Amino acid sequence: MRSDFLALHRRHFYLAALALATACGRPGATVPAGPFAAVPRESLAALAARTVPAGREVLRIRWRSDDGRIALSGQGAVRVAPPDSLRVDVAVRLGVGRATLILAGDGVAAEPREIVEQVLPDRFALWAALGVIRVPEDVDAVARLEDGARTLWRASAEGGRTTTFELRGDTLVGVTREVDGRSVARLRLTRGPDGRVAKAQVTDLRRGARFEVEITGSAPSEAFPSEIWRLRP
């Protein structure tokens, strides 16, 4: 596989991982009306459990990334096995190349393997694009704010990193990430009439880059064969 393809995918998978874990439903939604109140970390964990899909499924996707200099797009498939495993296979248009990412429990594997170095710090990110909250283990404080029809959950971690999940009821609509009090990325989730995520739109505020994923189809699945969770030798 060509070295320029590897470099492009390292950059764009990093963008996806960074921003998909850090989103917002709309530009003004990051300004809450009132103070946050501290809540037990277990409260956010219980909420996250309610966002997990009920069963295994295969999703068909279209994706596009644009950093202002290079635009890439393609198609792919996501195999989801609740509560903690998914596999993403993507192809770049015009036959440029393919890539695979596997998140199985706490394990991460990718081909080309160099992508792992970019994805691993934010392996919870791709779940957010599917409307699923995954709580990083390094969260040391959680706070909540009821703001009209929405609820904001703020998870703070070491290093000045704060992730705020925006929900309507138990439905995730966006996430925002801040570093040292500055917003660095947003994600908007668009849902269809059935309430399922139809599109995830990411903006990297520091670089002005965008990444979009559109779910074009879904189908329930029987148990996946064990080899699905391993890369080919």
Short mmCIF file of N, CA, C and O in Angstrom, two decimals, residues 130-205:
data_model
loop_
_atom_site.label_atom_id
_atom_site.label_comp_id
_atom_site.label_asym_id
_atom_site.label_seq_id
_atom_site.Cartn_x
_atom_site.Cartn_y
_atom_site.Cartn_z
N LEU A 130 -21.73 6.67 16.59
CA LEU A 130 -22.88 5.78 16.48
C LEU A 130 -23.94 6.10 17.54
O LEU A 130 -24.92 5.38 17.67
N GLY A 131 -23.72 7.17 18.30
CA GLY A 131 -24.67 7.54 19.33
C GLY A 131 -24.45 6.82 20.65
O GLY A 131 -25.33 6.83 21.51
N VAL A 132 -23.28 6.21 20.81
CA VAL A 132 -22.98 5.42 22.01
C VAL A 132 -21.94 6.15 22.86
O VAL A 132 -20.91 6.59 22.36
N ILE A 133 -22.23 6.29 24.15
CA ILE A 133 -21.29 6.91 25.07
C ILE A 133 -20.38 5.83 25.65
O ILE A 133 -20.85 4.83 26.20
N ARG A 134 -19.09 6.05 25.53
CA ARG A 134 -18.09 5.21 26.19
C ARG A 134 -17.32 6.13 27.14
O ARG A 134 -16.78 7.14 26.74
N VAL A 135 -17.28 5.77 28.41
CA VAL A 135 -16.65 6.61 29.41
C VAL A 135 -15.19 6.20 29.58
O VAL A 135 -14.91 5.08 29.99
N PRO A 136 -14.25 7.09 29.24
CA PRO A 136 -12.83 6.75 29.44
C PRO A 136 -12.52 6.47 30.90
O PRO A 136 -13.11 7.08 31.80
N GLU A 137 -11.58 5.58 31.12
CA GLU A 137 -11.25 5.20 32.50
C GLU A 137 -10.54 6.32 33.25
O GLU A 137 -10.53 6.33 34.49
N ASP A 138 -9.93 7.28 32.53
CA ASP A 138 -9.16 8.31 33.22
C ASP A 138 -10.01 9.48 33.68
O ASP A 138 -9.49 10.48 34.18
N VAL A 139 -11.35 9.40 33.53
CA VAL A 139 -12.22 10.46 34.02
C VAL A 139 -12.16 10.50 35.54
O VAL A 139 -12.35 9.49 36.21
N ASP A 140 -11.88 11.69 36.09
CA ASP A 140 -11.77 11.79 37.55
C ASP A 140 -12.87 12.62 38.18
O ASP A 140 -12.96 12.70 39.41
N ALA A 141 -13.75 13.24 37.36
CA ALA A 141 -14.86 14.00 37.93
C ALA A 141 -15.97 14.11 36.88
O ALA A 141 -15.70 14.25 35.69
N VAL A 142 -17.23 14.02 37.35
CA VAL A 142 -18.39 14.11 36.46
C VAL A 142 -19.36 15.12 37.06
O VAL A 142 -19.57 15.17 38.27
N ALA A 143 -19.95 15.96 36.18
CA ALA A 143 -20.94 16.94 36.62
C ALA A 143 -22.08 16.96 35.61
O ALA A 143 -21.89 16.60 34.44
N ARG A 144 -23.25 17.41 36.05
CA ARG A 144 -24.45 17.39 35.20
C ARG A 144 -25.20 18.71 35.30
O ARG A 144 -25.20 19.36 36.33
N LEU A 145 -25.83 19.08 34.19
CA LEU A 145 -26.65 20.29 34.16
C LEU A 145 -27.91 20.03 33.37
O LEU A 145 -27.86 19.57 32.22
N GLU A 146 -29.06 20.26 33.99
CA GLU A 146 -30.35 20.21 33.30
C GLU A 146 -30.59 21.58 32.69
O GLU A 146 -30.67 22.59 33.41
N ASP A 147 -30.69 21.65 31.39
CA ASP A 147 -30.82 22.92 30.68
C ASP A 147 -31.98 22.83 29.70
O ASP A 147 -31.80 22.55 28.52
N GLY A 148 -33.19 23.05 30.21
CA GLY A 148 -34.36 22.92 29.37
C GLY A 148 -34.58 21.48 28.93
O GLY A 148 -34.58 20.56 29.76
N ALA A 149 -34.73 21.27 27.63
CA ALA A 149 -34.99 19.94 27.10
C ALA A 149 -33.74 19.07 27.03
O ALA A 149 -33.83 17.87 26.80
N ARG A 150 -32.60 19.67 27.24
CA ARG A 150 -31.36 18.90 27.12
C ARG A 150 -30.68 18.74 28.48
O ARG A 150 -30.92 19.52 29.41
N THR A 151 -29.84 17.72 28.55
CA THR A 151 -29.01 17.49 29.73
C THR A 151 -27.56 17.44 29.28
O THR A 151 -27.23 16.75 28.31
N LEU A 152 -26.72 18.16 29.98
CA LEU A 152 -25.29 18.17 29.67
C LEU A 152 -24.54 17.41 30.76
O LEU A 152 -24.74 17.67 31.96
N TRP A 153 -23.70 16.47 30.34
CA TRP A 153 -22.87 15.70 31.25
C TRP A 153 -21.42 16.05 30.94
O TRP A 153 -20.96 15.84 29.82
N ARG A 154 -20.72 16.54 31.95
CA ARG A 154 -19.33 16.97 31.76
C ARG A 154 -18.39 16.01 32.47
O ARG A 154 -18.50 15.81 33.69
N ALA A 155 -17.48 15.42 31.71
CA ALA A 155 -16.50 14.48 32.26
C ALA A 155 -15.12 15.12 32.16
O ALA A 155 -14.66 15.48 31.08
N SER A 156 -14.47 15.27 33.31
CA SER A 156 -13.16 15.92 33.36
C SER A 156 -12.08 14.89 33.64
O SER A 156 -12.28 13.95 34.41
N ALA A 157 -10.94 15.07 32.98
CA ALA A 157 -9.82 14.15 33.14
C ALA A 157 -8.54 14.94 33.37
O ALA A 157 -8.52 16.18 33.27
N GLU A 158 -7.48 14.23 33.68
CA GLU A 158 -6.20 14.89 33.90
C GLU A 158 -5.72 15.55 32.61
O GLU A 158 -6.13 15.19 31.51
N GLY A 159 -4.87 16.53 32.76
CA GLY A 159 -4.33 17.22 31.60
C GLY A 159 -5.23 18.34 31.09
O GLY A 159 -5.02 18.84 29.97
N GLY A 160 -6.26 18.73 31.87
CA GLY A 160 -7.11 19.83 31.46
C GLY A 160 -8.09 19.49 30.35
O GLY A 160 -8.61 20.37 29.68
N ARG A 161 -8.35 18.18 30.16
CA ARG A 161 -9.26 17.74 29.09
C ARG A 161 -10.67 17.55 29.65
O ARG A 161 -10.86 16.84 30.63
N THR A 162 -11.64 18.18 29.02
CA THR A 162 -13.04 18.06 29.44
C THR A 162 -13.89 17.65 28.24
O THR A 162 -13.79 18.24 27.17
N THR A 163 -14.73 16.65 28.44
CA THR A 163 -15.65 16.20 27.40
C THR A 163 -17.07 16.38 27.91
O THR A 163 -17.41 15.92 29.00
N THR A 164 -17.89 17.08 27.14
CA THR A 164 -19.28 17.34 27.52
C THR A 164 -20.22 16.64 26.54
O THR A 164 -20.16 16.89 25.33
N PHE A 165 -21.04 15.73 27.07
CA PHE A 165 -22.02 15.01 26.27
C PHE A 165 -23.36 15.73 26.37
O PHE A 165 -23.83 16.03 27.47
N GLU A 166 -23.99 15.99 25.24
CA GLU A 166 -25.31 16.61 25.22
C GLU A 166 -26.35 15.57 24.86
O GLU A 166 -26.21 14.87 23.84
N LEU A 167 -27.38 15.46 25.67
CA LEU A 167 -28.43 14.46 25.45
C LEU A 167 -29.81 15.10 25.49
O LEU A 167 -30.02 16.12 26.16
N ARG A 168 -30.74 14.50 24.75
CA ARG A 168 -32.17 14.78 24.87
C ARG A 168 -32.79 13.48 25.39
O ARG A 168 -32.84 12.49 24.67
N GLY A 169 -33.18 13.49 26.63
CA GLY A 169 -33.57 12.23 27.26
C GLY A 169 -32.33 11.35 27.38
O GLY A 169 -31.32 11.76 27.93
N ASP A 170 -32.42 10.12 26.88
CA ASP A 170 -31.27 9.22 26.86
C ASP A 170 -30.61 9.19 25.49
O ASP A 170 -29.81 8.29 25.20
N THR A 171 -30.92 10.16 24.64
CA THR A 171 -30.42 10.16 23.27
C THR A 171 -29.26 11.14 23.13
O THR A 171 -29.41 12.35 23.37
N LEU A 172 -28.11 10.63 22.73
CA LEU A 172 -26.93 11.47 22.52
C LEU A 172 -27.10 12.27 21.23
O LEU A 172 -27.38 11.72 20.17
N VAL A 173 -26.93 13.59 21.31
CA VAL A 173 -27.04 14.44 20.12
C VAL A 173 -25.73 15.15 19.81
O VAL A 173 -25.56 15.69 18.72
N GLY A 174 -24.80 15.18 20.75
CA GLY A 174 -23.54 15.83 20.47
C GLY A 174 -22.58 15.74 21.62
O GLY A 174 -22.95 15.37 22.74
N VAL A 175 -21.33 16.06 21.36
CA VAL A 175 -20.28 16.05 22.37
C VAL A 175 -19.35 17.21 22.07
O VAL A 175 -19.14 17.55 20.91
N THR A 176 -18.79 17.82 23.10
CA THR A 176 -17.81 18.89 22.92
C THR A 176 -16.58 18.57 23.73
O THR A 176 -16.69 18.14 24.88
N ARG A 177 -15.41 18.79 23.14
CA ARG A 177 -14.18 18.62 23.93
C ARG A 177 -13.48 19.96 24.08
O ARG A 177 -13.39 20.74 23.14
N GLU A 178 -13.01 20.18 25.32
CA GLU A 178 -12.21 21.36 25.63
C GLU A 178 -10.88 20.91 26.21
O GLU A 178 -10.79 19.90 26.90
N VAL A 179 -9.85 21.68 25.92
CA VAL A 179 -8.53 21.47 26.51
C VAL A 179 -8.11 22.79 27.14
O VAL A 179 -8.05 23.81 26.45
N ASP A 180 -7.89 22.76 28.45
CA ASP A 180 -7.54 23.97 29.19
C ASP A 180 -8.55 25.09 28.97
O ASP A 180 -8.19 26.26 28.79
N GLY A 181 -9.84 24.72 28.95
CA GLY A 181 -10.91 25.70 28.84
C GLY A 181 -11.20 26.18 27.43
O GLY A 181 -12.09 27.02 27.24
N ARG A 182 -10.52 25.65 26.44
CA ARG A 182 -10.72 26.09 25.05
C ARG A 182 -11.34 24.95 24.25
O ARG A 182 -10.84 23.84 24.24
N SER A 183 -12.44 25.26 23.55
CA SER A 183 -13.07 24.24 22.70
C SER A 183 -12.15 23.89 21.54
O SER A 183 -11.66 24.78 20.84
N VAL A 184 -11.91 22.60 21.35
CA VAL A 184 -11.00 22.17 20.29
C VAL A 184 -11.69 21.38 19.19
O VAL A 184 -11.17 21.26 18.08
N ALA A 185 -12.87 20.83 19.47
CA ALA A 185 -13.55 20.04 18.46
C ALA A 185 -15.02 19.86 18.80
O ALA A 185 -15.41 19.93 19.96
N ARG A 186 -15.83 19.62 17.77
CA ARG A 186 -17.26 19.40 17.94
C ARG A 186 -17.72 18.27 17.05
O ARG A 186 -17.19 18.06 15.96
N LEU A 187 -18.77 17.60 17.49
CA LEU A 187 -19.45 16.60 16.68
C LEU A 187 -20.95 16.89 16.69
O LEU A 187 -21.51 17.16 17.75
N ARG A 188 -21.58 16.83 15.56
CA ARG A 188 -23.05 16.94 15.48
C ARG A 188 -23.58 15.60 15.00
O ARG A 188 -23.11 15.05 14.00
N LEU A 189 -24.58 15.07 15.70
CA LEU A 189 -25.24 13.84 15.29
C LEU A 189 -26.61 14.19 14.73
O LEU A 189 -27.40 14.87 15.38
N THR A 190 -26.89 13.74 13.52
CA THR A 190 -28.20 13.92 12.90
C THR A 190 -28.91 12.56 12.93
O THR A 190 -28.34 11.56 12.50
N ARG A 191 -30.13 12.55 13.44
CA ARG A 191 -30.87 11.30 13.56
C ARG A 191 -32.05 11.27 12.59
O ARG A 191 -32.63 12.31 12.26
N GLY A 192 -32.38 10.07 12.15
CA GLY A 192 -33.49 9.89 11.23
C GLY A 192 -34.82 9.80 11.96
O GLY A 192 -34.88 9.89 13.20
N PRO A 193 -35.92 9.60 11.21
CA PRO A 193 -37.25 9.50 11.82
C PRO A 193 -37.36 8.38 12.85
O PRO A 193 -38.18 8.46 13.78
N ASP A 194 -36.52 7.34 12.71
CA ASP A 194 -36.55 6.23 13.65
C ASP A 194 -35.72 6.50 14.91
O ASP A 194 -35.64 5.66 15.80
N GLY A 195 -35.08 7.67 14.96
CA GLY A 195 -34.29 8.02 16.13
C GLY A 195 -32.85 7.55 16.07
O GLY A 195 -32.04 7.89 16.94
N ARG A 196 -32.50 6.78 15.05
CA ARG A 196 -31.14 6.27 14.92
C ARG A 196 -30.24 7.31 14.27
O ARG A 196 -30.69 8.16 13.50
N VAL A 197 -28.94 7.22 14.56
CA VAL A 197 -27.98 8.14 13.96
C VAL A 197 -27.94 7.91 12.45
O VAL A 197 -27.78 6.79 11.97
N ALA A 198 -28.10 9.00 11.69
CA ALA A 198 -28.02 8.94 10.24
C ALA A 198 -26.72 9.55 9.74
O ALA A 198 -26.21 9.16 8.69
N LYS A 199 -26.18 10.52 10.50
CA LYS A 199 -24.99 11.22 10.05
C LYS A 199 -24.24 11.78 11.24
O LYS A 199 -24.84 12.26 12.20
N ALA A 200 -22.92 11.70 11.17
CA ALA A 200 -22.05 12.32 12.17
C ALA A 200 -21.17 13.33 11.44
O ALA A 200 -20.50 12.99 10.46
N GLN A 201 -21.18 14.55 11.92
CA GLN A 201 -20.41 15.63 11.29
C GLN A 201 -19.43 16.19 12.31
O GLN A 201 -19.82 16.65 13.38
N VAL A 202 -18.15 16.17 11.96
CA VAL A 202 -17.09 16.54 12.87
C VAL A 202 -16.40 17.81 12.39
O VAL A 202 -16.17 17.99 11.21
N THR A 203 -16.06 18.68 13.34
CA THR A 203 -15.27 19.87 13.03
C THR A 203 -14.11 19.96 14.00
O THR A 203 -14.32 19.96 15.22
N ASP A 204 -12.89 20.02 13.47
CA ASP A 204 -11.70 20.25 14.28
C ASP A 204 -11.50 21.77 14.31
O ASP A 204 -11.09 22.37 13.31
N LEU A 205 -11.79 22.40 15.44
CA LEU A 205 -11.78 23.85 15.52
C LEU A 205 -10.38 24.44 15.43
O LEU A 205 -10.22 25.60 15.04
#
